[in-house]
Amino acid sequence: MNRVLEINRLTKSYGEAVALNNISFSLEEGKIYGLLGRNGAGKTTLMHIITAQLFATSGEVKVFGENPYENDRVLSQVCFIKESQKYPEFYRIKDVLVISKDIFPNWDAEYALQLVHDFNLPINRKIKKLSRGMLSAVGIIIGLASRAPLTFFDEPYLGLDAVARTIFYDRLLEDYAEHPRTVVLSTHLIDEVSKLLEHVIVIDNGKMLVNEDAETLRGQAITITGPAAKVEEFSRGKKIIQREGFGGLVSVTVLGNLSLPEQKQAQVTGLELAPVSLQQLIVRLTTDNNERKAA
Amino acid sequence: MSLLIDDSSPIFVQIAERIENDIIEGLLPEETQVPSTNQFASFYQINPATAAKGVNLLVDQGILYKKRGIGMFVTEGARDKLMEKRRERFFEQYVITMVNEAKKLGITIEQLTEMIRKGGNA
């Protein structure tokens, strides 16, 4: 697989504050990635550095094998849809679409118009008169119709209703199937997008926490519930990421798969096993980390 | 069974199970074509690579086979093979669970047998 992005020991600090701490990872061609983490984890800073809008304090960033800074050849292949994109004061939606054609070599004007129709946008209205949801839809249209080989969506659904979000997921999958490319969805709304993702990167407090195949993560944790003594005995030697007590019952979440004999043993001893969703897993991992730090 | 894919077990496993169910229930007869990876992806709103992984799982087990340039088809004899596999799982999944729950509630094996007979007549 070709790598479209390589990041090596990247650090960004603002004086004492460290926004990104020694991050390394790479993105492969033609995959949909999730860049997940809590608010303020460093996701947007990371995307700003990748798209050459911020300088790293140290470390290396290679986009399509090259340094992205003042590199038009590379930057024309990258589309970054920001959460709060600013447009010139008097631009209408129409004007944004015209400008996009000059910025993105793969721009599909016909497809963009189709999307304007799908999202039911008033094409002659000025950008500054649009609602938050409409503004998000404009960003989504640019992100999809630009067909950039590397596309970032930073929290693309602010203010979008459920119908519009579903349109976004549908169109993204459709267009991705026809024009495979690398897409990065950055969000803290994990449940809704988790099914779309092939690979998941989780950043927590500026550090890389998870860099794993989405399907591998889905089977990775399990919650065991039952009488305290039995749960303790069963989960001994396992990596516990969360523990909760409720009356005489204890519920622990452990990392790793249970073998078939273990599952049977749990059943016989009357323990309840429940799978953990991607969102729950990430919530548990990121909460756990911060608490440990505070302790 | 609900149409929605949930997030609690690997999605490719759930996709494989959906196809298995359709074969068992006769919705996908042997030697018919199964939907393409992209059709699965857009129907369930999942990543196409994940859908492909689910389909390939069944190819590896000989339940589906690939016709070059056309798509995936249900293998002859796939239904019998799946029924056999599900019957084996039935004991683990339902009988053992039921007996354990019965013990917890103080239901004897005789009473349980009687209940099953009654359930069969219902």
GROMACS .gro file of C-alpha atoms in nm:
model
  417
    1MET     CA    1   0.000   0.000   0.000
    2ASN     CA    2   0.120   0.348  -0.083
    3ARG     CA    3   0.154   0.592   0.199
    4VAL     CA    4  -0.006   0.929   0.142
    5LEU     CA    5   0.106   1.072   0.472
    6GLU     CA    6   0.395   1.001   0.704
    7ILE     CA    7   0.443   1.169   1.038
    8ASN     CA    8   0.754   1.115   1.241
    9ARG     CA    9   0.804   1.222   1.605
   10LEU     CA   10   0.593   1.532   1.558
   11THR     CA   11   0.576   1.779   1.846
   12LYS     CA   12   0.401   2.113   1.866
   13SER     CA   13   0.431   2.328   2.173
   14TYR     CA   14   0.321   2.678   2.263
   15GLY     CA   15   0.570   2.777   2.530
   16GLU     CA   16   0.501   2.545   2.821
   17ALA     CA   17   0.185   2.398   2.670
   18VAL     CA   18   0.242   2.088   2.459
   19ALA     CA   19  -0.035   2.048   2.200
   20LEU     CA   20   0.116   1.745   2.026
   21ASN     CA   21   0.367   1.523   2.192
   22ASN     CA   22   0.598   1.306   1.982
   23ILE     CA   23   0.336   1.170   1.743
   24SER     CA   24   0.420   0.920   1.469
   25PHE     CA   25   0.185   0.748   1.227
   26SER     CA   26   0.115   0.707   0.858
   27LEU     CA   27  -0.193   0.701   0.638
   28GLU     CA   28  -0.234   0.461   0.348
   29GLU     CA   29  -0.390   0.525   0.012
   30GLY     CA   30  -0.762   0.461  -0.031
   31LYS     CA   31  -0.875   0.418   0.329
   32ILE     CA   32  -1.127   0.599   0.547
   33TYR     CA   33  -0.969   0.696   0.878
   34GLY     CA   34  -1.119   0.822   1.199
   35LEU     CA   35  -0.916   1.080   1.388
   36LEU     CA   36  -1.080   1.068   1.727
   37GLY     CA   37  -1.030   1.219   2.068
   38ARG     CA   38  -1.181   1.455   2.316
   39ASN     CA   39  -1.215   1.828   2.262
   40GLY     CA   40  -0.873   1.989   2.287
   41ALA     CA   41  -0.688   1.662   2.235
   42GLY     CA   42  -0.488   1.809   1.946
   43LYS     CA   43  -0.679   1.680   1.642
   44THR     CA   44  -0.725   2.017   1.473
   45THR     CA   45  -0.368   2.127   1.547
   46LEU     CA   46  -0.246   1.806   1.385
   47MET     CA   47  -0.451   1.870   1.071
   48HIS     CA   48  -0.331   2.228   1.052
   49ILE     CA   49   0.029   2.108   1.054
   50ILE     CA   50  -0.035   1.840   0.792
   51THR     CA   51  -0.195   2.100   0.562
   52ALA     CA   52   0.094   2.343   0.617
   53GLN     CA   53  -0.106   2.605   0.805
   54LEU     CA   54   0.101   2.573   1.121
   55PHE     CA   55   0.466   2.495   1.180
   56ALA     CA   56   0.568   2.198   1.387
   57THR     CA   57   0.804   2.259   1.678
   58SER     CA   58   0.995   1.946   1.586
   59GLY     CA   59   0.951   1.628   1.387
   60GLU     CA   60   0.882   1.546   1.027
   61VAL     CA   61   0.569   1.560   0.808
   62LYS     CA   62   0.566   1.409   0.461
   63VAL     CA   63   0.256   1.442   0.243
   64PHE     CA   64   0.275   1.230  -0.073
   65GLY     CA   65   0.642   1.189   0.013
   66GLU     CA   66   0.717   1.561   0.020
   67ASN     CA   67   0.736   1.846   0.265
   68PRO     CA   68   0.399   2.026   0.238
   69TYR     CA   69   0.519   2.379   0.322
   70GLU     CA   70   0.468   2.617   0.030
   71ASN     CA   71   0.442   2.313  -0.191
   72ASP     CA   72   0.156   2.369  -0.436
   73ARG     CA   73   0.197   2.034  -0.602
   74VAL     CA   74   0.124   1.861  -0.271
   75LEU     CA   75  -0.131   2.104  -0.133
   76SER     CA   76  -0.351   2.091  -0.444
   77GLN     CA   77  -0.395   1.721  -0.369
   78VAL     CA   78  -0.517   1.788  -0.017
   79CYS     CA   79  -0.857   1.918   0.090
   80PHE     CA   80  -0.911   2.030   0.448
   81ILE     CA   81  -1.268   2.111   0.551
   82LYS     CA   82  -1.248   2.314   0.868
   83GLU     CA   83  -1.508   2.329   1.137
   84SER     CA   84  -1.530   2.708   1.101
   85GLN     CA   85  -1.418   2.792   0.750
   86LYS     CA   86  -1.416   3.165   0.674
   87TYR     CA   87  -1.520   3.295   0.334
   88PRO     CA   88  -1.487   3.643   0.184
   89GLU     CA   89  -1.762   3.875   0.306
   90PHE     CA   90  -1.987   3.890  -0.001
   91TYR     CA   91  -1.947   3.539  -0.139
   92ARG     CA   92  -2.256   3.344  -0.230
   93ILE     CA   93  -2.260   2.961  -0.229
   94LYS     CA   94  -2.229   2.985  -0.606
   95ASP     CA   95  -1.905   3.185  -0.579
   96VAL     CA   96  -1.753   2.935  -0.340
   97LEU     CA   97  -1.815   2.661  -0.593
   98VAL     CA   98  -1.657   2.863  -0.874
   99ILE     CA   99  -1.345   2.934  -0.665
  100SER     CA  100  -1.316   2.569  -0.563
  101LYS     CA  101  -1.284   2.475  -0.928
  102ASP     CA  102  -0.961   2.676  -0.945
  103ILE     CA  103  -0.823   2.533  -0.623
  104PHE     CA  104  -0.886   2.162  -0.673
  105PRO     CA  105  -0.765   1.995  -0.993
  106ASN     CA  106  -1.013   1.706  -0.958
  107TRP     CA  107  -1.314   1.934  -0.893
  108ASP     CA  108  -1.640   1.793  -1.035
  109ALA     CA  109  -1.871   2.090  -1.090
  110GLU     CA  110  -2.168   1.881  -1.195
  111TYR     CA  111  -2.140   1.663  -0.886
  112ALA     CA  112  -2.116   1.975  -0.668
  113LEU     CA  113  -2.446   2.105  -0.812
  114GLN     CA  114  -2.606   1.766  -0.754
  115LEU     CA  115  -2.498   1.784  -0.389
  116VAL     CA  116  -2.631   2.140  -0.353
  117HIS     CA  117  -2.963   1.997  -0.466
  118ASP     CA  118  -2.938   1.695  -0.230
  119PHE     CA  119  -2.872   1.919   0.070
  120ASN     CA  120  -3.140   2.160  -0.045
  121LEU     CA  121  -2.913   2.466  -0.032
  122PRO     CA  122  -3.005   2.812  -0.165
  123ILE     CA  123  -2.723   2.853  -0.415
  124ASN     CA  124  -2.762   3.232  -0.457
  125ARG     CA  125  -2.765   3.309  -0.087
  126LYS     CA  126  -2.470   3.485   0.072
  127ILE     CA  127  -2.250   3.263   0.288
  128LYS     CA  128  -2.283   3.494   0.589
  129LYS     CA  129  -2.663   3.455   0.579
  130LEU     CA  130  -2.648   3.077   0.602
  131SER     CA  131  -2.744   2.881   0.911
  132ARG     CA  132  -2.481   2.675   1.091
  133GLY     CA  133  -2.614   2.355   0.935
  134MET     CA  134  -2.612   2.502   0.583
  135LEU     CA  135  -2.255   2.620   0.634
  136SER     CA  136  -2.155   2.269   0.734
  137ALA     CA  137  -2.328   2.134   0.423
  138VAL     CA  138  -2.127   2.374   0.204
  139GLY     CA  139  -1.808   2.234   0.360
  140ILE     CA  140  -1.921   1.878   0.296
  141ILE     CA  141  -1.998   1.959  -0.068
  142ILE     CA  142  -1.650   2.105  -0.119
  143GLY     CA  143  -1.491   1.809   0.055
  144LEU     CA  144  -1.673   1.557  -0.164
  145ALA     CA  145  -1.668   1.737  -0.502
  146SER     CA  146  -1.298   1.828  -0.472
  147ARG     CA  147  -1.215   1.455  -0.494
  148ALA     CA  148  -0.877   1.532  -0.342
  149PRO     CA  149  -0.660   1.223  -0.291
  150LEU     CA  150  -0.628   1.324   0.075
  151THR     CA  151  -0.938   1.482   0.231
  152PHE     CA  152  -0.981   1.594   0.591
  153PHE     CA  153  -1.321   1.665   0.745
  154ASP     CA  154  -1.290   1.837   1.083
  155GLU     CA  155  -1.619   1.796   1.274
  156PRO     CA  156  -1.814   1.831   0.950
  157TYR     CA  157  -2.162   1.792   1.098
  158LEU     CA  158  -2.203   2.089   1.329
  159GLY     CA  159  -2.566   2.198   1.314
  160LEU     CA  160  -2.659   1.934   1.059
  161ASP     CA  161  -2.982   1.747   1.126
  162ALA     CA  162  -3.005   1.369   1.118
  163VAL     CA  163  -3.137   1.362   0.761
  164ALA     CA  164  -2.851   1.574   0.629
  165ARG     CA  165  -2.595   1.366   0.819
  166THR     CA  166  -2.735   1.051   0.662
  167ILE     CA  167  -2.709   1.214   0.318
  168PHE     CA  168  -2.345   1.291   0.396
  169TYR     CA  169  -2.266   0.929   0.495
  170ASP     CA  170  -2.450   0.794   0.188
  171ARG     CA  171  -2.278   1.026  -0.056
  172LEU     CA  172  -1.938   0.974   0.105
  173LEU     CA  173  -1.959   0.594   0.074
  174GLU     CA  174  -2.097   0.614  -0.280
  175ASP     CA  175  -1.836   0.855  -0.406
  176TYR     CA  176  -1.556   0.679  -0.221
  177ALA     CA  177  -1.653   0.352  -0.392
  178GLU     CA  178  -1.637   0.518  -0.733
  179HIS     CA  179  -1.334   0.737  -0.665
  180PRO     CA  180  -1.127   0.569  -0.393
  181ARG     CA  181  -0.917   0.813  -0.194
  182THR     CA  182  -0.793   0.870   0.157
  183VAL     CA  183  -1.048   1.035   0.384
  184VAL     CA  184  -0.993   1.143   0.743
  185LEU     CA  185  -1.299   1.210   0.958
  186SER     CA  186  -1.212   1.398   1.271
  187THR     CA  187  -1.486   1.395   1.530
  188HIS     CA  188  -1.582   1.332   1.888
  189LEU     CA  189  -1.918   1.187   1.778
  190ILE     CA  190  -1.784   0.837   1.743
  191ASP     CA  191  -2.098   0.625   1.740
  192GLU     CA  192  -2.237   0.767   1.419
  193VAL     CA  193  -1.927   0.739   1.205
  194SER     CA  194  -1.765   0.430   1.351
  195LYS     CA  195  -1.920   0.201   1.089
  196LEU     CA  196  -1.767   0.405   0.808
  197LEU     CA  197  -1.414   0.376   0.938
  198GLU     CA  198  -1.150   0.129   0.832
  199HIS     CA  199  -0.882   0.251   1.068
  200VAL     CA  200  -0.892   0.449   1.392
  201ILE     CA  201  -0.641   0.692   1.539
  202VAL     CA  202  -0.712   0.825   1.886
  203ILE     CA  203  -0.526   1.123   2.026
  204ASP     CA  204  -0.550   1.206   2.391
  205ASN     CA  205  -0.383   1.505   2.552
  206GLY     CA  206  -0.156   1.549   2.253
  207LYS     CA  207  -0.038   1.188   2.261
  208MET     CA  208  -0.111   0.897   2.034
  209LEU     CA  209  -0.335   0.660   2.227
  210VAL     CA  210  -0.467   0.417   1.965
  211ASN     CA  211  -0.362   0.344   1.607
  212GLU     CA  212  -0.555   0.035   1.507
  213ASP     CA  213  -0.781  -0.130   1.255
  214ALA     CA  214  -1.145  -0.045   1.344
  215GLU     CA  215  -1.254  -0.409   1.325
  216THR     CA  216  -0.974  -0.519   1.556
  217LEU     CA  217  -1.079  -0.258   1.811
  218ARG     CA  218  -1.441  -0.366   1.800
  219GLY     CA  219  -1.365  -0.709   1.936
  220GLN     CA  220  -1.102  -0.586   2.176
  221ALA     CA  221  -1.282  -0.518   2.500
  222ILE     CA  222  -1.549  -0.695   2.695
  223THR     CA  223  -1.742  -0.608   3.009
  224ILE     CA  224  -1.782  -0.874   3.277
  225THR     CA  225  -2.057  -0.830   3.533
  226GLY     CA  226  -2.140  -1.042   3.837
  227PRO     CA  227  -2.086  -1.090   4.211
  228ALA     CA  228  -1.769  -0.910   4.320
  229ALA     CA  229  -1.568  -1.216   4.428
  230LYS     CA  230  -1.644  -1.411   4.111
  231VAL     CA  231  -1.564  -1.117   3.884
  232GLU     CA  232  -1.234  -1.057   4.067
  233GLU     CA  233  -1.135  -1.419   4.028
  234PHE     CA  234  -1.230  -1.432   3.663
  235SER     CA  235  -1.059  -1.109   3.563
  236ARG     CA  236  -0.735  -1.182   3.750
  237GLY     CA  237  -0.432  -1.136   3.525
  238LYS     CA  238  -0.635  -0.946   3.263
  239LYS     CA  239  -0.582  -0.584   3.169
  240ILE     CA  240  -0.867  -0.400   3.339
  241ILE     CA  241  -0.948  -0.060   3.189
  242GLN     CA  242  -1.255   0.021   3.394
  243ARG     CA  243  -1.423  -0.096   3.711
  244GLU     CA  244  -1.762  -0.007   3.848
  245GLY     CA  245  -1.944  -0.127   4.156
  246PHE     CA  246  -2.317  -0.137   4.203
  247GLY     CA  247  -2.462  -0.300   4.513
  248GLY     CA  248  -2.305  -0.643   4.544
  249LEU     CA  249  -2.232  -0.643   4.176
  250VAL     CA  250  -1.911  -0.546   4.007
  251SER     CA  251  -1.861  -0.472   3.642
  252VAL     CA  252  -1.514  -0.460   3.490
  253THR     CA  253  -1.407  -0.390   3.135
  254VAL     CA  254  -1.103  -0.587   3.023
  255LEU     CA  255  -0.892  -0.560   2.710
  256GLY     CA  256  -0.836  -0.861   2.493
  257ASN     CA  257  -1.051  -1.143   2.362
  258LEU     CA  258  -1.187  -1.421   2.580
  259SER     CA  259  -1.111  -1.772   2.459
  260LEU     CA  260  -1.403  -2.008   2.401
  261PRO     CA  261  -1.332  -2.209   2.722
  262GLU     CA  262  -1.318  -1.879   2.914
  263GLN     CA  263  -1.654  -1.774   2.773
  264LYS     CA  264  -1.803  -2.107   2.876
  265GLN     CA  265  -1.651  -2.081   3.222
  266ALA     CA  266  -1.801  -1.734   3.261
  267GLN     CA  267  -2.140  -1.867   3.163
  268VAL     CA  268  -2.123  -2.159   3.406
  269THR     CA  269  -2.017  -1.934   3.696
  270GLY     CA  270  -2.308  -1.703   3.618
  271LEU     CA  271  -2.111  -1.403   3.497
  272GLU     CA  272  -2.259  -1.178   3.234
  273LEU     CA  273  -2.048  -1.084   2.936
  274ALA     CA  274  -2.126  -0.782   2.725
  275PRO     CA  275  -1.945  -0.648   2.421
  276VAL     CA  276  -1.808  -0.293   2.427
  277SER     CA  277  -1.875  -0.057   2.137
  278LEU     CA  278  -1.601   0.147   1.977
  279GLN     CA  279  -1.735   0.465   2.136
  280GLN     CA  280  -1.753   0.308   2.483
  281LEU     CA  281  -1.403   0.168   2.443
  282ILE     CA  282  -1.258   0.504   2.347
  283VAL     CA  283  -1.446   0.685   2.621
  284ARG     CA  284  -1.309   0.437   2.873
  285LEU     CA  285  -0.956   0.459   2.742
  286THR     CA  286  -0.947   0.838   2.736
  287THR     CA  287  -1.114   0.884   3.075
  288ASP     CA  288  -0.884   0.631   3.230
  289ASN     CA  289  -0.579   0.813   3.103
  290ASN     CA  290  -0.676   1.150   3.238
  291GLU     CA  291  -0.768   1.015   3.577
  292ARG     CA  292  -0.438   0.839   3.606
  293LYS     CA  293  -0.265   1.164   3.527
  294ALA     CA  294  -0.462   1.350   3.792
  295ALA     CA  295  -0.396   1.087   4.058
  296MET     CA  296  -3.356  -0.976   1.314
  297SER     CA  297  -3.294  -0.605   1.288
  298LEU     CA  298  -3.150  -0.456   0.973
  299LEU     CA  299  -2.917  -0.230   1.161
  300ILE     CA  300  -2.560  -0.326   1.218
  301ASP     CA  301  -2.456  -0.267   1.577
  302ASP     CA  302  -2.118  -0.160   1.695
  303SER     CA  303  -2.064  -0.425   1.958
  304SER     CA  304  -1.899  -0.701   1.757
  305PRO     CA  305  -1.681  -0.687   1.447
  306ILE     CA  306  -1.899  -0.568   1.159
  307PHE     CA  307  -1.752  -0.812   0.908
  308VAL     CA  308  -1.870  -1.097   1.130
  309GLN     CA  309  -2.219  -0.945   1.136
  310ILE     CA  310  -2.218  -0.910   0.756
  311ALA     CA  311  -2.113  -1.273   0.718
  312GLU     CA  312  -2.395  -1.378   0.953
  313ARG     CA  313  -2.652  -1.175   0.758
  314ILE     CA  314  -2.552  -1.355   0.439
  315GLU     CA  315  -2.556  -1.691   0.619
  316ASN     CA  316  -2.908  -1.622   0.746
  317ASP     CA  317  -3.027  -1.529   0.400
  318ILE     CA  318  -2.886  -1.852   0.263
  319ILE     CA  319  -3.044  -2.061   0.542
  320GLU     CA  320  -3.381  -1.893   0.498
  321GLY     CA  321  -3.369  -1.947   0.124
  322LEU     CA  322  -3.358  -1.575   0.035
  323LEU     CA  323  -3.028  -1.641  -0.137
  324PRO     CA  324  -3.065  -1.978  -0.312
  325GLU     CA  325  -2.758  -2.173  -0.418
  326GLU     CA  326  -2.593  -2.055  -0.739
  327THR     CA  327  -2.745  -1.706  -0.712
  328GLN     CA  328  -2.539  -1.390  -0.701
  329VAL     CA  329  -2.495  -1.207  -0.371
  330PRO     CA  330  -2.491  -0.824  -0.362
  331SER     CA  331  -2.160  -0.654  -0.434
  332THR     CA  332  -1.933  -0.517  -0.165
  333ASN     CA  333  -2.033  -0.162  -0.255
  334GLN     CA  334  -2.401  -0.250  -0.238
  335PHE     CA  335  -2.352  -0.393   0.112
  336ALA     CA  336  -2.153  -0.085   0.207
  337SER     CA  337  -2.415   0.165   0.098
  338PHE     CA  338  -2.709  -0.042   0.231
  339TYR     CA  339  -2.565  -0.081   0.581
  340GLN     CA  340  -2.365   0.244   0.567
  341ILE     CA  341  -2.040   0.066   0.641
  342ASN     CA  342  -1.690   0.086   0.504
  343PRO     CA  343  -1.657  -0.113   0.177
  344ALA     CA  344  -1.334  -0.276   0.298
  345THR     CA  345  -1.524  -0.408   0.601
  346ALA     CA  346  -1.803  -0.544   0.381
  347ALA     CA  347  -1.542  -0.715   0.162
  348LYS     CA  348  -1.388  -0.875   0.470
  349GLY     CA  349  -1.725  -1.027   0.564
  350VAL     CA  350  -1.782  -1.163   0.213
  351ASN     CA  351  -1.428  -1.302   0.199
  352LEU     CA  352  -1.481  -1.482   0.529
  353LEU     CA  353  -1.755  -1.684   0.358
  354VAL     CA  354  -1.541  -1.737   0.050
  355ASP     CA  355  -1.271  -1.887   0.273
  356GLN     CA  356  -1.530  -2.123   0.422
  357GLY     CA  357  -1.649  -2.230   0.079
  358ILE     CA  358  -1.996  -2.082   0.129
  359LEU     CA  359  -1.950  -1.827  -0.150
  360TYR     CA  360  -1.733  -1.842  -0.460
  361LYS     CA  361  -1.612  -1.583  -0.705
  362LYS     CA  362  -1.701  -1.578  -1.072
  363ARG     CA  363  -1.431  -1.373  -1.232
  364GLY     CA  364  -1.556  -1.041  -1.362
  365ILE     CA  365  -1.914  -1.103  -1.247
  366GLY     CA  366  -1.924  -1.127  -0.869
  367MET     CA  367  -1.985  -1.357  -0.574
  368PHE     CA  368  -2.221  -1.654  -0.588
  369VAL     CA  369  -2.362  -1.901  -0.335
  370THR     CA  370  -2.185  -2.236  -0.357
  371GLU     CA  371  -2.384  -2.551  -0.419
  372GLY     CA  372  -2.434  -2.733  -0.090
  373ALA     CA  373  -2.378  -2.413   0.109
  374ARG     CA  374  -2.714  -2.435   0.284
  375ASP     CA  375  -2.656  -2.787   0.424
  376LYS     CA  376  -2.312  -2.686   0.540
  377LEU     CA  377  -2.449  -2.382   0.724
  378MET     CA  378  -2.737  -2.576   0.881
  379GLU     CA  379  -2.485  -2.826   1.019
  380LYS     CA  380  -2.272  -2.547   1.165
  381ARG     CA  381  -2.573  -2.373   1.321
  382ARG     CA  382  -2.701  -2.695   1.477
  383GLU     CA  383  -2.369  -2.747   1.650
  384ARG     CA  384  -2.382  -2.392   1.778
  385PHE     CA  385  -2.742  -2.430   1.891
  386PHE     CA  386  -2.639  -2.655   2.179
  387GLU     CA  387  -2.374  -2.415   2.308
  388GLN     CA  388  -2.573  -2.102   2.252
  389TYR     CA  389  -2.921  -2.197   2.364
  390VAL     CA  390  -2.927  -2.528   2.554
  391ILE     CA  391  -2.637  -2.462   2.790
  392THR     CA  392  -2.760  -2.108   2.859
  393MET     CA  393  -3.113  -2.232   2.924
  394VAL     CA  394  -3.003  -2.509   3.160
  395ASN     CA  395  -2.790  -2.265   3.360
  396GLU     CA  396  -3.075  -2.018   3.394
  397ALA     CA  397  -3.310  -2.303   3.494
  398LYS     CA  398  -3.069  -2.413   3.770
  399LYS     CA  399  -3.060  -2.058   3.901
  400LEU     CA  400  -3.439  -2.056   3.923
  401GLY     CA  401  -3.462  -2.400   4.081
  402ILE     CA  402  -3.627  -2.559   3.778
  403THR     CA  403  -3.545  -2.929   3.754
  404ILE     CA  404  -3.443  -3.097   3.430
  405GLU     CA  405  -3.777  -3.285   3.432
  406GLN     CA  406  -3.971  -2.962   3.464
  407LEU     CA  407  -3.758  -2.808   3.192
  408THR     CA  408  -3.826  -3.102   2.960
  409GLU     CA  409  -4.197  -3.063   3.026
  410MET     CA  410  -4.173  -2.692   2.945
  411ILE     CA  411  -3.997  -2.759   2.615
  412ARG     CA  412  -4.270  -3.008   2.520
  413LYS     CA  413  -4.533  -2.750   2.604
  414GLY     CA  414  -4.344  -2.484   2.407
  415GLY     CA  415  -4.332  -2.716   2.105
  416ASN     CA  416  -4.711  -2.746   2.109
  417ALA     CA  417  -4.770  -2.375   2.147
   0.00000   0.00000   0.00000
